Short mmCIF file of C-alpha atoms in Angstrom, two decimals:
data_model
loop_
_atom_site.label_atom_id
_atom_site.label_comp_id
_atom_site.label_asym_id
_atom_site.label_seq_id
_atom_site.Cartn_x
_atom_site.Cartn_y
_atom_site.Cartn_z
CA MET A 1 31.67 43.43 -51.27
CA ASN A 2 31.84 42.99 -47.51
CA PRO A 3 35.22 43.41 -45.86
CA THR A 4 36.84 40.36 -44.26
CA LYS A 5 37.43 40.02 -40.54
CA GLU A 6 41.10 40.85 -41.04
CA GLU A 7 40.20 43.96 -43.05
CA ILE A 8 37.79 45.19 -40.38
CA ILE A 9 40.39 44.67 -37.65
CA ASP A 10 43.00 46.47 -39.78
CA MET A 11 40.57 49.35 -40.38
CA ALA A 12 40.03 49.61 -36.61
CA LYS A 13 43.78 49.76 -36.02
CA HIS A 14 44.26 52.47 -38.63
CA ALA A 15 41.27 54.49 -37.40
CA VAL A 16 42.95 54.68 -33.99
CA ILE A 17 46.28 55.65 -35.57
CA ASP A 18 44.49 58.31 -37.64
CA LEU A 19 42.67 59.56 -34.51
CA ASP A 20 39.32 59.16 -36.29
CA GLU A 21 36.68 58.74 -33.61
CA SER A 22 33.69 58.46 -35.94
CA ALA A 23 35.48 55.73 -37.94
CA VAL A 24 36.29 53.79 -34.75
CA GLU A 25 32.64 53.84 -33.71
CA ARG A 26 31.43 52.91 -37.21
CA ILE A 27 33.95 50.07 -37.45
CA ALA A 28 32.93 48.77 -34.01
CA HIS A 29 29.31 48.57 -35.21
CA GLU A 30 30.44 46.96 -38.47
CA ALA A 31 32.48 44.37 -36.58
CA LEU A 32 29.51 43.44 -34.41
CA GLU A 33 27.29 43.11 -37.48
CA ALA A 34 29.93 40.86 -39.09
CA GLY A 35 30.01 38.63 -36.01
CA ILE A 36 33.56 39.53 -35.02
CA SER A 37 34.37 39.00 -31.35
CA PRO A 38 34.44 42.37 -29.59
CA VAL A 39 37.41 41.25 -27.51
CA GLU A 40 39.27 40.26 -30.67
CA LEU A 41 38.56 43.66 -32.21
CA ILE A 42 39.85 45.37 -29.07
CA GLU A 43 43.00 43.26 -28.84
CA GLN A 44 43.96 43.10 -32.51
CA GLY A 45 42.54 46.42 -33.69
CA PHE A 46 42.26 49.06 -31.00
CA ILE A 47 45.20 48.00 -28.82
CA GLU A 48 47.48 47.47 -31.81
CA GLY A 49 46.57 50.98 -33.00
CA MET A 50 47.39 52.37 -29.55
CA LYS A 51 50.77 50.63 -29.68
CA VAL A 52 51.58 52.39 -32.95
CA VAL A 53 50.54 55.75 -31.50
CA GLY A 54 52.80 55.09 -28.51
CA ASP A 55 55.68 54.06 -30.76
CA LEU A 56 55.30 57.28 -32.76
CA PHE A 57 55.51 59.24 -29.51
CA GLU A 58 58.64 57.37 -28.43
CA GLU A 59 60.21 58.13 -31.83
CA GLY A 60 59.43 61.83 -31.38
CA LYS A 61 56.95 61.79 -34.28
CA SER A 62 53.89 62.68 -32.23
CA GLN A 63 52.98 64.48 -29.03
CA LEU A 64 51.62 63.25 -25.73
CA ALA A 65 48.26 64.86 -26.52
CA GLN A 66 47.82 62.38 -29.39
CA ILE A 67 48.17 59.46 -26.98
CA PHE A 68 45.42 60.91 -24.80
CA GLU A 69 43.25 61.56 -27.86
CA ALA A 70 43.78 58.01 -29.12
CA SER A 71 42.84 56.68 -25.68
CA HIS A 72 39.62 58.71 -25.74
CA ILE A 73 38.85 57.44 -29.24
CA VAL A 74 39.42 53.81 -28.22
CA GLU A 75 37.09 54.35 -25.27
CA SER A 76 34.38 55.54 -27.71
CA GLY A 77 34.78 52.33 -29.69
CA MET A 78 34.72 50.23 -26.55
CA ASN A 79 31.50 51.92 -25.47
CA VAL A 80 29.93 50.61 -28.68
CA LEU A 81 31.21 47.11 -27.89
CA LYS A 82 30.48 47.09 -24.15
CA PRO A 83 26.82 45.99 -24.27
CA THR A 84 27.71 43.02 -26.47
CA ILE A 85 30.60 42.05 -24.22
CA MET A 86 28.51 42.34 -21.06
CA ASN A 87 25.69 40.25 -22.59
CA SER A 88 27.96 37.56 -24.02
CA LYS A 89 28.22 34.07 -22.66
CA ASP A 90 32.02 34.24 -22.90
CA ASP A 91 33.99 34.46 -19.70
CA VAL A 92 35.00 38.11 -19.75
CA CYS A 93 35.09 40.78 -17.09
CA TRP A 94 34.98 44.53 -17.54
CA PHE A 95 37.00 46.63 -15.08
CA GLY A 96 36.64 50.33 -15.93
CA ASN A 97 38.27 50.52 -19.37
CA LEU A 98 39.85 47.06 -19.09
CA VAL A 99 38.33 43.93 -20.61
CA VAL A 100 39.72 40.65 -19.32
CA GLY A 101 39.04 37.30 -20.96
CA MET A 102 39.02 34.30 -18.68
#
């Protein structure tokens, strides 16, 4: 059974929280194959996972190094998505590690 869009996005979020780089890359590929918008995966999956990592740091339940590691992991996932974003007909711009939808 194929996972739903919501399940894939949730898996992306949790892969970031778990600091699992290989899972983030695999899920990015899976999302593209499922036709999920890369920008949607970034916003609802990767960024939401980063927010949780940041919240854990603020609560004293993680260390600053984990935020940097999560950022690196998200960047790996975004590198998988970047060619699709750059070749899309959607109005998006890529500025370094920032993707902006118009």
